[in-house]
CSV table of C-alpha atoms in Angstrom, one decimal:
chain,number,residue,atom,x,y,z
X,1,MET,CA,-9.3,19.0,-10.3
X,2,LEU,CA,-7.8,22.5,-10.8
X,3,LYS,CA,-4.0,23.0,-11.0
X,4,MET,CA,-1.7,26.0,-11.4
X,5,GLN,CA,-0.4,26.4,-14.9
X,6,GLN,CA,3.1,24.9,-15.3
X,7,LYS,CA,5.7,24.9,-18.1
X,8,PRO,CA,6.1,21.8,-20.1
X,9,PHE,CA,8.3,19.2,-18.4
X,10,GLU,CA,12.0,19.6,-18.8
X,11,PRO,CA,14.5,17.5,-16.8
X,12,VAL,CA,16.6,19.6,-14.3
X,13,SER,CA,19.7,19.2,-12.2
X,14,PHE,CA,21.0,21.5,-9.5
X,15,VAL,CA,24.4,21.3,-7.7
X,16,ARG,CA,25.4,22.8,-4.5
X,17,LYS,CA,28.3,22.5,-2.0
X,18,GLY,CA,28.1,22.7,1.8
X,19,MET,CA,29.6,21.8,5.1
X,20,VAL,CA,28.2,19.9,8.0
X,21,THR,CA,29.6,19.5,11.5
X,22,ILE,CA,29.1,15.9,12.8
X,23,GLU,CA,30.2,15.2,16.4
X,24,GLY,CA,32.6,18.2,16.2
X,25,THR,CA,34.2,17.2,12.8
X,26,GLU,CA,33.6,19.4,9.8
X,27,ILE,CA,32.7,17.3,6.7
X,28,PRO,CA,32.4,18.9,3.2
X,29,TYR,CA,29.7,17.6,0.8
X,30,GLN,CA,28.0,18.1,-2.5
X,31,VAL,CA,24.3,17.7,-3.2
X,32,ILE,CA,22.9,17.0,-6.6
X,33,SER,CA,19.1,17.5,-6.9
X,34,GLU,CA,17.9,16.1,-10.3
X,35,ASP,CA,15.2,14.3,-12.4
X,36,ASN,CA,15.6,10.7,-13.2
X,37,VAL,CA,13.4,10.2,-16.3
X,38,LEU,CA,11.8,6.8,-17.1
X,39,THR,CA,10.7,6.1,-20.7
X,40,ASP,CA,8.9,3.5,-22.7
X,41,GLU,CA,10.7,1.1,-25.1
X,42,GLU,CA,10.6,3.7,-27.8
X,43,GLY,CA,12.2,6.4,-25.6
X,44,ALA,CA,9.2,8.5,-24.9
X,45,PRO,CA,9.3,10.0,-21.4
X,46,LYS,CA,6.6,8.7,-19.0
X,47,GLY,CA,7.6,9.8,-15.5
X,48,SER,CA,10.4,11.2,-13.4
X,49,VAL,CA,11.7,10.2,-9.9
X,50,PHE,CA,13.4,13.2,-8.3
X,51,THR,CA,16.5,12.5,-6.2
X,52,TYR,CA,18.6,14.5,-3.8
X,53,SER,CA,22.1,13.0,-3.6
X,54,TYR,CA,24.4,14.0,-0.8
X,55,PHE,CA,28.1,13.0,-1.4
X,56,ARG,CA,31.0,13.4,1.2
X,57,THR,CA,33.7,15.2,-0.8
X,58,ASP,CA,36.8,14.8,1.3
X,59,VAL,CA,37.3,11.2,0.2
X,60,THR,CA,39.3,9.9,-2.7
X,61,GLU,CA,37.8,8.5,-5.9
X,62,GLU,CA,38.8,5.0,-4.9
X,63,GLU,CA,37.3,5.4,-1.4
X,64,ALA,CA,34.0,6.7,-2.9
X,65,LYS,CA,33.6,3.6,-5.0
X,66,VAL,CA,33.2,1.4,-1.9
X,67,ARG,CA,31.7,4.0,0.4
X,68,PRO,CA,28.1,2.9,1.7
X,69,VAL,CA,25.1,4.5,0.1
X,70,LEU,CA,21.7,4.9,1.6
X,71,PHE,CA,18.6,5.2,-0.6
X,72,ALA,CA,15.6,6.6,1.4
X,73,PHE,CA,11.9,7.3,0.7
X,74,ASN,CA,8.8,7.8,2.6
X,75,GLY,CA,5.4,6.1,2.1
X,76,GLY,CA,1.8,7.2,1.3
X,77,PRO,CA,2.3,5.6,-1.2
X,78,GLY,CA,1.7,9.2,-2.5
X,79,SER,CA,4.0,10.9,0.0
X,80,SER,CA,7.1,12.8,-0.8
X,81,ALA,CA,10.3,12.2,1.2
X,82,LEU,CA,10.3,15.6,2.9
X,83,TRP,CA,9.8,13.9,6.4
X,84,LEU,CA,12.9,11.8,6.3
X,85,HIS,CA,14.8,14.4,4.3
X,86,TRP,CA,14.5,17.3,6.7
X,87,GLY,CA,13.6,15.4,10.0
X,88,LEU,CA,16.6,13.0,9.9
X,89,LEU,CA,18.9,12.8,6.7
X,90,SER,CA,19.8,16.3,5.5
X,91,PRO,CA,23.1,18.0,6.8
X,92,LYS,CA,20.7,20.6,8.1
X,93,LYS,CA,17.5,19.5,9.9
X,94,ILE,CA,14.3,20.7,11.5
X,95,ASP,CA,14.7,21.3,15.2
X,96,PHE,CA,11.3,22.1,16.9
X,97,GLU,CA,11.7,24.2,20.0
X,98,ASN,CA,8.9,22.0,21.5
X,99,PRO,CA,8.8,18.7,19.5
X,100,THR,CA,5.2,17.8,20.7
X,101,ASP,CA,3.7,21.3,20.1
X,102,PRO,CA,5.7,22.8,17.2
X,103,GLN,CA,5.0,26.2,15.8
X,104,GLN,CA,2.8,26.1,12.7
X,105,ASN,CA,3.5,29.6,11.4
X,106,GLY,CA,6.8,30.9,10.0
X,107,PRO,CA,9.6,31.6,10.0
X,108,TYR,CA,10.7,28.1,9.5
X,109,THR,CA,14.4,27.4,10.1
X,110,LEU,CA,17.0,24.6,10.0
X,111,VAL,CA,19.9,23.8,12.2
X,112,ASN,CA,23.1,21.8,11.7
X,113,ASN,CA,22.4,18.1,11.8
X,114,ASP,CA,25.2,17.0,14.2
X,115,ARG,CA,24.2,13.4,13.9
X,116,CYS,CA,23.8,13.3,10.2
X,117,LEU,CA,24.7,10.0,8.6
X,118,LEU,CA,26.9,11.6,6.0
X,119,ASP,CA,30.0,10.6,8.0
X,120,VAL,CA,29.4,7.0,7.4
X,121,CYS,CA,27.5,6.9,4.1
X,122,ASP,CA,26.4,9.0,1.1
X,123,ILE,CA,22.6,9.6,1.1
X,124,VAL,CA,20.1,9.5,-1.8
X,125,VAL,CA,16.6,10.9,-0.9
X,126,MET,CA,13.9,9.9,-3.4
X,127,ASP,CA,10.7,11.5,-4.4
X,128,PRO,CA,8.6,8.9,-6.5
X,129,VAL,CA,6.6,9.9,-9.4
X,130,THR,CA,3.8,12.4,-8.6
X,131,CYS,CA,5.4,12.9,-5.2
X,132,GLY,CA,7.5,16.0,-4.2
X,133,TYR,CA,9.1,17.1,-7.4
X,134,GLY,CA,8.5,13.7,-9.0
X,135,VAL,CA,6.4,14.1,-12.2
X,136,LEU,CA,4.0,11.9,-14.1
X,137,ILE,CA,5.0,13.2,-17.5
X,138,ASP,CA,2.4,11.1,-19.5
X,139,PRO,CA,-0.8,10.7,-17.5
X,140,SER,CA,-1.8,7.6,-19.5
X,141,ALA,CA,1.3,5.9,-17.9
X,142,ALA,CA,-0.1,6.1,-14.4
X,143,PRO,CA,-0.8,2.3,-14.2
X,144,GLU,CA,2.9,1.7,-14.9
X,145,PHE,CA,3.8,3.5,-11.6
X,146,PHE,CA,0.8,3.3,-9.3
X,147,GLY,CA,1.1,-0.2,-7.8
X,148,ILE,CA,3.3,-2.3,-5.4
X,149,ASP,CA,5.2,-4.1,-8.1
X,150,GLN,CA,5.2,-1.3,-10.7
X,151,ASP,CA,6.4,1.2,-8.2
X,152,ALA,CA,9.2,-1.0,-7.0
X,153,ALA,CA,10.2,-1.7,-10.6
X,154,ALA,CA,10.5,2.0,-11.3
X,155,MET,CA,12.5,2.8,-8.2
X,156,ALA,CA,14.8,-0.2,-9.0
X,157,LEU,CA,15.5,1.2,-12.5
X,158,VAL,CA,16.4,4.6,-11.0
X,159,ILE,CA,18.7,3.1,-8.4
X,160,GLU,CA,20.4,0.8,-10.9
X,161,ARG,CA,21.1,3.8,-13.2
X,162,TRP,CA,22.3,5.9,-10.2
X,163,LEU,CA,24.7,3.2,-9.2
X,164,THR,CA,26.1,3.0,-12.7
X,165,ARG,CA,26.2,6.8,-13.3
X,166,TYR,CA,28.1,7.5,-10.0
X,167,ASN,CA,30.2,4.3,-10.2
X,168,ARG,CA,28.9,2.8,-6.9
X,169,MET,CA,28.2,-0.8,-7.9
X,170,ASN,CA,30.9,-1.9,-5.4
X,171,ALA,CA,29.5,0.1,-2.6
X,172,PRO,CA,27.5,-1.4,0.3
X,173,LYS,CA,23.9,-0.5,-0.4
X,174,TYR,CA,21.2,0.3,2.2
X,175,ILE,CA,17.5,1.0,1.7
X,176,MET,CA,15.3,3.1,4.2
X,177,GLY,CA,11.6,3.2,4.0
X,178,GLU,CA,9.0,4.8,6.2
X,179,SER,CA,5.3,3.8,6.6
X,180,TYR,CA,4.2,2.6,3.1
X,181,GLY,CA,7.9,2.9,2.3
X,182,THR,CA,8.5,-0.2,4.3
X,183,LEU,CA,6.5,-2.2,1.8
X,184,ARG,CA,8.3,-0.5,-1.0
X,185,ALA,CA,11.7,-1.3,0.5
X,186,SER,CA,10.7,-5.0,1.1
X,187,VAL,CA,9.6,-5.4,-2.6
X,188,LEU,CA,12.5,-3.3,-3.9
X,189,ALA,CA,15.1,-5.7,-2.5
X,190,ASN,CA,13.7,-8.3,-4.8
X,191,ALA,CA,13.2,-6.0,-7.7
X,192,LEU,CA,16.8,-4.9,-7.6
X,193,MET,CA,17.8,-8.6,-7.8
X,194,GLY,CA,15.4,-8.9,-10.8
X,195,GLY,CA,13.7,-11.8,-12.5
X,196,PRO,CA,10.8,-12.7,-14.8
X,197,THR,CA,8.2,-12.1,-12.2
X,198,PHE,CA,8.9,-8.4,-12.0
X,199,PRO,CA,7.6,-5.8,-14.5
X,200,ASN,CA,11.2,-5.0,-15.8
X,201,ARG,CA,11.7,-8.7,-16.7
X,202,THR,CA,15.5,-8.4,-16.4
X,203,CYS,CA,18.0,-9.9,-14.0
X,204,THR,CA,20.0,-7.0,-12.6
X,205,GLY,CA,21.7,-8.9,-9.7
X,206,ILE,CA,21.9,-6.0,-7.3
X,207,ALA,CA,22.2,-7.3,-3.7
X,208,VAL,CA,21.4,-5.1,-0.8
X,209,ASP,CA,23.4,-5.0,2.5
X,210,GLY,CA,20.8,-3.6,4.8
X,211,ILE,CA,17.1,-2.5,5.0
X,212,ILE,CA,15.8,0.0,7.5
X,213,LEU,CA,12.0,-0.1,8.1
X,214,MET,CA,10.6,2.9,10.0
X,215,GLY,CA,7.0,2.5,11.2
X,216,THR,CA,6.5,-0.7,9.4
X,217,VAL,CA,3.1,-1.8,7.8
X,218,LEU,CA,4.4,-5.3,6.9
X,219,THR,CA,2.1,-7.9,8.1
X,220,ALA,CA,2.6,-11.7,8.5
X,221,ASP,CA,-0.9,-12.4,7.4
X,222,SER,CA,-1.9,-10.7,4.1
X,223,SER,CA,-5.6,-10.5,5.4
X,224,LEU,CA,-4.4,-8.2,8.2
X,225,ASN,CA,-3.5,-4.6,8.1
X,226,PRO,CA,-2.3,-2.4,11.0
X,227,MET,CA,-5.4,-0.2,10.5
X,228,THR,CA,-8.0,-3.1,10.2
X,229,GLU,CA,-10.8,-2.2,12.5
X,230,GLY,CA,-11.8,-4.6,15.3
X,231,SER,CA,-10.1,-7.8,14.3
X,232,MET,CA,-9.0,-10.0,17.2
X,233,GLU,CA,-5.4,-10.0,16.1
X,234,ASN,CA,-5.1,-6.3,15.8
X,235,SER,CA,-6.9,-5.6,19.0
X,236,VAL,CA,-4.2,-7.7,20.7
X,237,LEU,CA,-1.3,-6.2,18.7
X,238,ASN,CA,-2.4,-2.6,19.2
X,239,LEU,CA,-2.8,-2.6,22.9
X,240,PRO,CA,0.8,-2.0,23.9
X,241,THR,CA,0.7,1.3,21.9
X,242,LEU,CA,-2.5,2.4,23.5
X,243,ALA,CA,-0.7,1.6,26.9
X,244,ALA,CA,2.4,3.7,26.0
X,245,THR,CA,0.2,6.6,25.0
X,246,ARG,CA,-1.9,6.5,28.1
X,247,TYR,CA,1.3,6.4,30.3
X,248,TYR,CA,2.8,9.3,28.4
X,249,HIS,CA,-0.2,11.5,29.4
X,250,GLN,CA,-1.0,9.8,32.7
X,251,PRO,CA,2.0,8.1,34.2
X,252,VAL,CA,1.2,5.1,36.5
X,253,SER,CA,2.9,5.3,39.9
X,254,GLY,CA,5.1,2.5,40.9
X,255,ILE,CA,6.0,1.2,37.4
X,256,THR,CA,8.3,2.4,34.7
X,257,LEU,CA,7.1,3.1,31.1
X,258,GLU,CA,9.1,0.1,29.9
X,259,ALA,CA,7.7,-2.2,32.5
X,260,PHE,CA,4.1,-0.9,31.9
X,261,ILE,CA,4.5,-1.7,28.1
X,262,GLU,CA,5.9,-5.2,28.8
X,263,GLU,CA,3.1,-5.8,31.2
X,264,SER,CA,0.6,-4.9,28.5
X,265,TYR,CA,2.2,-7.3,26.0
X,266,THR,CA,1.8,-10.1,28.5
X,267,PHE,CA,-1.8,-9.2,29.3
X,268,ALA,CA,-2.7,-8.9,25.6
X,269,ALA,CA,-1.1,-12.2,24.6
X,270,ASP,CA,-2.8,-14.1,27.4
X,271,THR,CA,-5.9,-12.7,29.2
X,272,TYR,CA,-7.1,-10.3,26.5
X,273,LEU,CA,-6.6,-12.8,23.6
X,274,ARG,CA,-8.7,-15.4,25.5
X,275,ALA,CA,-11.4,-12.8,26.3
X,276,LEU,CA,-11.6,-11.8,22.6
X,277,TYR,CA,-11.8,-15.4,21.5
X,278,LEU,CA,-14.4,-16.5,24.0
X,279,GLY,CA,-16.6,-13.4,23.8
X,280,ASN,CA,-19.8,-13.7,25.8
X,281,ARG,CA,-18.8,-17.3,26.7
X,282,LEU,CA,-16.1,-15.9,29.1
X,283,PRO,CA,-17.2,-16.2,32.7
X,284,GLU,CA,-18.5,-13.0,34.2
X,285,ALA,CA,-15.8,-12.6,36.7
X,286,GLU,CA,-13.1,-13.1,34.1
X,287,MET,CA,-14.7,-10.4,31.9
X,288,THR,CA,-14.9,-8.0,34.8
X,289,ALA,CA,-11.2,-8.5,35.6
X,290,CYS,CA,-10.4,-8.1,31.9
X,291,ILE,CA,-12.2,-4.8,31.7
X,292,GLU,CA,-10.5,-3.6,34.8
X,293,LYS,CA,-7.1,-4.2,33.1
X,294,LEU,CA,-8.2,-2.7,29.8
X,295,SER,CA,-9.0,0.4,31.6
X,296,TYR,CA,-5.8,0.3,33.6
X,297,PHE,CA,-3.8,0.1,30.4
X,298,THR,CA,-5.7,2.4,28.1
X,299,GLY,CA,-7.1,5.0,30.5
X,300,VAL,CA,-10.5,4.6,29.0
X,301,PRO,CA,-13.2,4.4,31.7
X,302,LYS,CA,-14.6,0.9,32.5
X,303,SER,CA,-18.1,2.2,31.7
X,304,TRP,CA,-17.1,2.6,28.0
X,305,PHE,CA,-15.9,-1.1,27.7
X,306,LEU,CA,-19.1,-2.2,29.5
X,307,ALA,CA,-21.3,-0.3,27.1
X,308,ASN,CA,-19.3,-0.9,23.9
X,309,GLY,CA,-17.5,-4.3,24.4
X,310,ILE,CA,-13.8,-4.9,24.8
X,311,ARG,CA,-12.6,-4.2,21.3
X,312,LEU,CA,-11.0,-0.7,21.1
X,313,THR,CA,-9.6,0.2,17.7
X,314,VAL,CA,-6.6,2.5,17.1
X,315,SER,CA,-8.9,4.9,15.1
X,316,GLU,CA,-11.4,5.1,18.0
X,317,PHE,CA,-8.8,5.5,20.8
X,318,PRO,CA,-7.5,9.0,20.0
X,319,LYS,CA,-11.0,10.5,20.4
X,320,ILE,CA,-12.3,8.3,23.2
X,321,TYR,CA,-9.3,8.3,25.4
X,322,GLY,CA,-8.8,12.0,24.6
X,323,GLU,CA,-12.4,13.1,25.3
X,324,THR,CA,-12.8,11.0,28.5
X,325,SER,CA,-9.3,11.5,30.1
X,326,LEU,CA,-7.7,14.7,28.6
X,327,GLY,CA,-10.3,16.9,27.1
X,328,LYS,CA,-8.4,16.8,23.8
X,329,VAL,CA,-8.0,14.6,20.9
X,330,VAL,CA,-4.8,12.5,20.7
X,331,GLY,CA,-2.7,12.3,17.5
X,332,LEU,CA,-2.9,9.1,15.5
X,333,TYR,CA,0.6,9.5,14.0
X,334,ASP,CA,2.0,10.4,17.3
X,335,GLY,CA,0.1,9.8,20.6
X,336,ARG,CA,2.1,12.4,22.4
X,337,TYR,CA,0.5,15.2,20.4
X,338,THR,CA,-3.0,16.5,21.3
X,339,MET,CA,-5.4,18.9,19.6
X,340,ASP,CA,-8.6,20.6,20.8
X,341,LEU,CA,-11.7,18.5,20.5
X,342,TYR,CA,-13.7,18.5,17.2
X,343,HIS,CA,-16.4,20.8,18.5
X,344,GLY,CA,-19.1,19.3,16.1
X,345,LEU,CA,-16.8,19.1,13.1
X,346,GLN,CA,-18.7,16.5,11.0
X,347,ILE,CA,-15.9,15.0,8.8
X,348,PRO,CA,-12.5,15.4,10.5
X,349,ASP,CA,-9.6,15.5,7.9
X,350,PRO,CA,-7.3,12.6,8.5
X,351,VAL,CA,-4.2,14.9,8.0
X,352,ALA,CA,-5.2,18.4,8.9
X,353,ASP,CA,-7.3,17.5,11.9
X,354,ASP,CA,-4.9,14.9,13.3
X,355,GLY,CA,-3.3,15.9,16.5
X,356,ALA,CA,0.3,15.2,15.2
X,357,MET,CA,0.1,15.7,11.3
X,358,GLY,CA,-2.1,18.8,11.7
X,359,LYS,CA,0.7,20.3,13.8
X,360,TYR,CA,4.0,19.6,12.2
X,361,THR,CA,3.0,19.4,8.4
X,362,ALA,CA,3.1,23.1,7.9
X,363,TYR,CA,6.8,23.3,9.3
X,364,TYR,CA,8.1,20.4,7.0
X,365,ALA,CA,6.3,21.9,3.9
X,366,GLY,CA,7.4,25.4,4.8
X,367,ILE,CA,11.1,24.2,5.0
X,368,MET,CA,10.9,22.4,1.7
X,369,ASN,CA,9.5,25.3,-0.1
X,370,GLY,CA,11.8,27.9,1.6
X,371,GLU,CA,15.1,27.4,3.3
X,372,GLY,CA,15.3,23.9,1.9
X,373,ARG,CA,15.2,25.0,-1.7
X,374,GLU,CA,17.8,27.6,-1.0
X,375,LEU,CA,20.1,25.0,0.7
X,376,LEU,CA,19.7,22.7,-2.3
X,377,GLY,CA,20.1,25.5,-4.9
X,378,ILE,CA,16.8,24.6,-6.6
X,379,ASP,CA,15.3,27.2,-8.9
X,380,LEU,CA,12.3,25.4,-10.4
X,381,ASP,CA,8.8,26.4,-11.4
X,382,ARG,CA,7.3,23.2,-10.3
X,383,ALA,CA,4.8,22.6,-7.4
X,384,TYR,CA,6.2,20.5,-4.6
X,385,LYS,CA,3.6,17.9,-3.5
X,386,ALA,CA,4.1,16.9,0.1
X,387,ILE,CA,1.5,14.2,-0.2
X,388,ASN,CA,-0.5,13.3,-3.4
X,389,PHE,CA,-3.8,11.8,-2.1
X,390,ASP,CA,-4.8,11.3,-5.8
X,391,THR,CA,-2.0,8.8,-6.1
X,392,ASN,CA,-3.0,7.1,-2.9
X,393,MET,CA,-6.5,6.6,-4.2
X,394,LYS,CA,-5.4,5.1,-7.6
X,395,TRP,CA,-2.9,2.6,-6.1
X,396,ASP,CA,-2.9,-1.1,-7.1
X,397,TYR,CA,-2.2,-3.2,-4.0
X,398,LYS,CA,-2.1,-6.6,-6.0
X,399,ALA,CA,1.4,-8.0,-6.2
X,400,VAL,CA,3.0,-11.2,-7.5
X,401,ARG,CA,4.4,-11.7,-4.0
X,402,SER,CA,3.2,-9.9,-0.8
X,403,PRO,CA,5.8,-7.5,0.6
X,404,PHE,CA,6.1,-9.8,3.6
X,405,ILE,CA,7.1,-12.8,1.4
X,406,SER,CA,9.4,-10.6,-0.7
X,407,LEU,CA,11.4,-9.6,2.3
X,408,GLN,CA,11.5,-13.1,3.6
X,409,GLU,CA,12.8,-14.3,0.2
X,410,ALA,CA,15.5,-11.7,0.3
X,411,LEU,CA,16.7,-12.8,3.7
X,412,ARG,CA,16.6,-16.4,2.6
X,413,ARG,CA,18.6,-15.6,-0.6
X,414,ASN,CA,21.2,-13.5,1.2
X,415,PRO,CA,22.1,-14.6,4.8
X,416,LYS,CA,24.3,-11.4,5.1
X,417,LEU,CA,21.3,-9.1,4.6
X,418,ARG,CA,20.3,-7.3,7.8
X,419,VAL,CA,17.1,-5.6,8.7
X,420,LEU,CA,16.6,-2.8,11.3
X,421,VAL,CA,13.0,-2.3,12.3
X,422,ALA,CA,12.5,1.0,14.0
X,423,ASN,CA,9.2,1.5,16.0
X,424,GLY,CA,7.8,4.6,17.7
X,425,ILE,CA,6.1,3.5,20.9
X,426,TYR,CA,3.5,6.3,20.5
X,427,ASP,CA,2.8,5.4,16.8
X,428,LEU,CA,-1.0,4.6,16.7
X,429,CYS,CA,-0.8,4.5,12.9
X,430,THR,CA,1.6,1.6,12.6
X,431,PRO,CA,1.7,0.1,16.2
X,432,MET,CA,4.8,-1.6,17.4
X,433,GLY,CA,3.0,-4.8,18.4
X,434,ASN,CA,2.5,-5.6,14.6
X,435,ALA,CA,6.3,-5.4,14.1
X,436,ARG,CA,7.0,-7.9,16.9
X,437,TYR,CA,4.2,-10.2,15.7
X,438,SER,CA,5.1,-10.1,12.0
X,439,PHE,CA,8.9,-10.7,12.3
X,440,ALA,CA,8.2,-13.5,14.8
X,441,HIS,CA,6.5,-15.3,11.9
X,442,MET,CA,9.2,-14.5,9.3
X,443,ALA,CA,11.8,-17.2,8.4
X,444,GLN,CA,15.2,-15.7,9.2
X,445,GLU,CA,18.7,-16.4,10.3
X,446,GLU,CA,19.6,-15.4,13.9
X,447,GLY,CA,20.8,-11.8,14.0
X,448,GLN,CA,19.3,-10.9,10.5
X,449,VAL,CA,16.4,-8.8,12.0
X,450,ILE,CA,16.9,-6.3,14.7
X,451,ILE,CA,13.8,-4.6,16.4
X,452,LYS,CA,14.2,-1.4,18.3
X,453,ASP,CA,11.6,0.7,20.0
X,454,TYR,CA,11.9,4.5,20.4
X,455,PRO,CA,10.1,7.1,22.5
X,456,SER,CA,8.5,8.8,19.5
X,457,GLY,CA,5.6,8.3,17.1
X,458,HIS,CA,5.3,7.4,13.4
X,459,MET,CA,8.4,9.5,12.7
X,460,ALA,CA,10.8,8.0,15.2
X,461,TYR,CA,13.2,10.9,14.8
X,462,VAL,CA,10.9,13.6,16.4
X,463,GLY,CA,12.2,14.5,19.8
X,464,ASP,CA,15.7,14.8,21.0
X,465,VAL,CA,15.9,11.6,23.0
X,466,SER,CA,14.5,9.4,20.3
X,467,TYR,CA,16.6,11.2,17.6
X,468,GLU,CA,19.8,10.5,19.5
X,469,MET,CA,18.8,6.8,20.1
X,470,LEU,CA,17.8,6.3,16.5
X,471,THR,CA,20.9,8.0,14.9
X,472,LYS,CA,23.2,6.0,17.2
X,473,ASP,CA,21.6,2.8,16.1
X,474,LEU,CA,21.6,3.9,12.4
X,475,HIS,CA,25.4,4.7,12.6
X,476,GLU,CA,26.1,1.3,14.1
X,477,PHE,CA,23.8,-0.6,11.7
X,478,ILE,CA,25.7,1.0,8.6
X,479,GLU,CA,29.2,0.9,10.1
X,480,LYS,CA,28.9,-2.9,10.7
C-alpha cells in the first residue's frame, strides 16, 4: 500500500486560546493538541494517541482540580474522533445548512457551539493509534494496540497519565464512546480500575463517574451482533428502526412517529417473534396478517415478503425499501439520508456509496484538515486519517471479558456509576432495539442506566432538534 513520504516521528504539542459563547455567556478556554507516546518496558516508542484537551480558563486552580473532565472517542475501531469532535464537542462545530443533504464541496465552515459542554466540564478528544493524528511508531507493535483489551489498556495508560499531568485525579471522570467506541468505553471502565487480567497488569484504581454510549454495539449475547444477518433476534430488534425510517419518508396518517415506533416494538416482540419462530408451521391466516403488518411498518411491498420470506435485514432494507418506495437508496448510518440508485454499480463502497456517510464525510474531513487545524493551531506534516480501514481489518475481537460483561461488572463494582445510552431512531447501523434488549438483560441498580432516543441517525447530534435534545441531556447527566 502506497503512502506519502513523511518525516520521522517526533512528538508535538500545540497550544491555542479561544472564546466560546454558551447560552449567552462568554467562556474563555485553552486547547492543547498533543502526542501521548506509549513505549515498551525499555522506553522505546511504540505508538502515540493524539489528544485535543479543552480547558476552561476562568476558574481557579483549586476549582480546576475538581472540575469534571470528559474523555471522548469514536469507533471503527479504526476511526478518528473527528465526528464527535466537530459535530458535538468543540467550541466551534459543523452546522449543515441542510442536515440531511449537506454540501460536499467546500468551503467548509464552523460556527459557535452555543451548547458546548465546556461550561460544565473540560473535554479531551482522543485519536487512537493509527487514527486521525495517532501514530503506530513501530509497525511490529501493532498487536499491542489492535484488539479489544490491548486498545483499552493503551487508552487507560494515556488517561491515567493525563489525569496525573494535569492534576485531575480528584475530578469527576466521564467517558464518551460512539459506535465501536461503546465497546471501548465499556472495557475501559475496567481497564482504568486495573487488575491482573488486563494487559497492563497493574492496579490503577481509577473510578469512573459516568459513561455515555452513542450508537451502542453492546450485545447481551456475545453470539449476536447488531449487523448479524437474518438471525431471529436481530430481525425482531431491528424492526423499530425500519419503522422509524419508513415513517420519516412516508408518514402514516392518524398516528404519531412515537406511537408508530412503540406499536412496532409491540408487534415485533409478539406477533413477529412468534412468526419467525414457527416459520412455515405458522397457520396461513396468521402469516398473511404478519406480512400485512410488516409491509405497514417497513413500507416494503407485501409481494417482496411473499417472495423472499419475512426476514428483512438492515443491510437489505436501505436498497429494497429505497428502490420500491422512494426510487433512491436509504442511508445505513442515517435512514433520513438518501442517494440515487446504484445504476449497475457492482460493488458499492460501504462508506462512499452510503446515503449518509457518502454525503457528510467530505465536510467533516474538510473541516479537520482546514479550519479545524487553524482553530487548534496545528502545524504538522502528518496525514490525518479519518478512518483507517487497515486497522479495522487487523483487529483482534477476542477479550478476557466481553464488553457487555465488563460494563456489567463496572456497574456492580460502583453503584454510583451511571450510564447514558443515546440512540438515533434512524440509525440502521446500530439499531435502537438492540440497546433496549441488551440493557434489559444487564444486572444494574435502579437508575444506573438511562436510555434516550433522538430523532437522528448513527451520529445523534446531526440535526438541530436532536442536537438540542442531546446536549440538554448531556448537560444534565454531567451536572448531576
